[in-house]
Short mmCIF file of C-alpha atoms in Angstrom, two decimals:
data_model
loop_
_atom_site.label_atom_id
_atom_site.label_comp_id
_atom_site.label_asym_id
_atom_site.label_seq_id
_atom_site.Cartn_x
_atom_site.Cartn_y
_atom_site.Cartn_z
CA ALA T 1 110.59 114.89 113.14
CA PHE T 2 114.27 116.78 112.48
CA THR T 3 114.21 119.83 114.20
CA VAL T 4 112.23 117.67 117.40
CA PHE T 5 115.22 115.24 117.46
CA LYS T 6 117.92 118.29 116.82
CA ALA T 7 115.94 119.99 119.98
CA GLY T 8 116.25 116.45 121.90
CA GLY T 9 120.29 116.08 121.16
CA GLU T 10 122.41 116.29 123.35
CA LYS T 11 124.11 119.28 122.19
CA PHE T 12 121.18 121.19 122.11
CA THR T 13 119.78 120.12 125.51
CA LYS T 14 123.01 120.84 127.28
CA ALA T 15 122.59 124.30 126.41
CA HIS T 16 118.68 124.54 126.86
CA PRO T 17 117.67 122.10 129.91
CA GLU T 18 113.97 123.37 129.53
CA VAL T 19 113.58 120.86 126.74
CA LYS T 20 112.13 117.17 128.59
CA CYS T 21 110.64 115.63 125.62
CA GLY T 22 109.52 115.44 122.45
CA VAL T 23 106.85 113.90 119.91
CA SER T 24 106.89 113.78 115.97
CA MET T 25 103.60 113.32 114.26
CA HIS T 26 104.58 111.72 110.91
CA PRO T 27 108.10 111.95 111.27
CA SER T 28 109.96 113.22 108.45
CA VAL T 29 113.61 113.66 109.32
CA HIS T 30 115.01 112.20 106.64
CA SER T 31 115.01 115.00 104.84
CA CYS T 32 117.19 117.41 107.04
CA ALA T 33 116.21 120.73 107.40
CA TYR T 34 116.09 123.62 109.90
CA PHE T 35 115.67 127.08 110.66
CA LYS T 36 119.91 129.00 110.65
CA LYS T 37 120.35 131.81 112.48
CA GLN T 38 120.90 135.09 111.09
CA LYS T 39 122.95 137.69 112.40
CA ASN T 40 120.12 140.91 112.23
CA LYS T 41 117.96 138.79 110.17
CA LYS T 42 114.95 136.32 110.45
CA PRO T 43 115.75 132.86 110.75
CA MET T 44 116.43 131.05 107.06
CA PHE T 45 114.81 127.33 106.93
CA VAL T 46 117.48 125.12 105.08
CA THR T 47 118.35 122.00 104.48
CA SER T 48 121.07 120.17 105.48
CA GLN T 49 122.94 117.59 103.24
CA SER T 50 125.61 117.37 105.77
CA GLU T 51 124.49 116.06 108.81
CA ASP T 52 123.78 112.30 109.36
CA LYS T 53 119.91 111.92 110.05
CA TRP T 54 121.44 108.72 112.04
CA GLU T 55 123.85 110.66 113.86
CA ILE T 56 120.54 112.99 114.58
CA VAL T 57 118.92 110.02 116.46
CA LYS T 58 121.63 108.78 118.56
CA SER T 59 122.26 112.10 120.14
CA VAL T 60 118.67 112.07 121.06
CA CYS T 61 118.79 111.99 124.79
CA VAL T 62 115.46 113.22 126.28
CA PRO T 63 111.98 111.15 125.58
CA GLN T 64 110.58 110.52 122.13
CA MET T 65 107.44 109.44 120.80
CA VAL T 66 106.96 108.88 117.36
CA LEU T 67 103.22 108.66 115.78
CA ALA T 68 103.88 106.95 112.45
CA THR T 69 101.59 106.28 109.17
CA ASN T 70 102.48 103.18 106.93
CA TRP T 71 103.37 106.42 104.73
CA GLU T 72 106.78 107.21 106.45
CA PRO T 73 110.12 105.44 105.45
CA ALA T 74 109.96 101.78 107.83
CA ASP T 75 112.90 103.44 109.67
CA TRP T 76 110.43 105.63 110.99
CA ARG T 77 107.40 103.53 111.91
CA PRO T 78 107.44 101.25 115.15
CA GLY T 79 109.90 98.01 115.41
CA GLY T 80 112.48 100.49 113.03
CA LYS T 81 115.88 100.95 113.00
CA VAL T 82 114.89 104.45 115.21
CA GLU T 83 113.17 102.67 117.43
CA SER T 84 115.99 99.60 117.66
CA ILE T 85 118.35 102.57 118.04
CA LEU T 86 116.67 104.65 120.81
CA LYS T 87 115.98 101.64 122.74
CA GLN T 88 119.33 100.95 122.84
CA LYS T 89 120.25 103.91 124.85
CA GLU T 90 120.48 103.12 128.48
CA GLU T 91 120.29 106.69 129.36
CA LEU T 92 116.82 107.75 127.61
CA PRO T 93 114.81 106.71 130.03
CA ASP T 94 111.92 106.83 127.31
CA CYS T 95 110.85 106.42 123.80
CA ARG T 96 107.36 105.25 122.50
CA PHE T 97 106.11 104.12 118.81
CA GLU T 98 102.56 104.50 117.84
CA GLY T 99 101.43 103.02 113.97
CA PHE T 100 98.80 104.83 112.66
CA PRO T 101 98.30 102.07 109.81
CA ASN T 102 94.89 103.67 107.98
CA GLN T 103 96.01 107.07 108.30
CA LYS T 104 98.25 109.52 105.55
CA HIS T 105 101.26 111.43 106.20
CA GLY T 106 99.89 114.75 107.78
CA PHE T 107 96.71 113.34 109.03
CA PHE T 108 96.97 115.08 112.61
CA ILE T 109 97.22 118.22 110.77
CA ARG T 110 95.07 117.88 107.07
CA GLY T 111 93.04 115.09 108.10
CA ASP T 112 89.53 114.74 107.57
CA ILE T 113 87.83 114.67 110.25
CA GLN T 114 84.81 114.03 109.45
CA LYS T 115 85.75 110.88 108.08
CA GLU T 116 84.76 108.54 111.65
CA GLU T 117 88.54 106.86 110.95
CA VAL T 118 90.36 110.04 110.79
CA LYS T 119 88.69 111.81 113.68
CA LYS T 120 89.25 108.38 115.57
CA ASP T 121 92.75 108.79 114.97
CA VAL T 122 93.46 112.15 115.22
CA ASP T 123 91.70 111.71 118.77
CA ARG T 124 93.76 108.62 119.61
CA ALA T 125 97.12 110.78 118.51
CA PHE T 126 96.16 113.75 120.71
CA GLN T 127 95.38 111.28 123.79
CA LEU T 128 98.74 110.01 123.18
CA THR T 129 100.71 113.12 123.29
CA LEU T 130 98.89 114.68 125.99
CA GLU T 131 99.93 111.56 128.22
CA PHE T 132 103.19 111.66 126.84
CA PHE T 133 104.24 115.66 127.60
CA HIS T 134 101.87 115.43 131.00
CA GLN T 135 104.70 112.30 132.19
CA TYR T 136 107.16 114.69 130.97
CA LEU T 137 106.40 118.55 131.54
#
């Protein structure tokens, strides 16, 4: 979610107006990390202790959808602090938080879809994501 929220922030979207929305599955913004451009080199993955996650959340200005399990910090689940901050922003047209309480962090990309409950939630997350993207892209 860190990269999605950074890309959906005011500074980035002014430079890249093609960014219209963001979807974060099993968010992990609590560990602020990103790819840093380096002159004449490949981007490097770095972590940042200097960036305040709440400032990143407050900077978001494009619609967001967060799909969280109960393994995520409470702030990132439906009804948490992140949703509260985003919903207070009048200029933000939409933010949605969906809970997947029966799943573990990473279920969407690593879940065992042979298990019916996992498959059902993966399908639901995929459908929610498609609908959100169709609305904003």
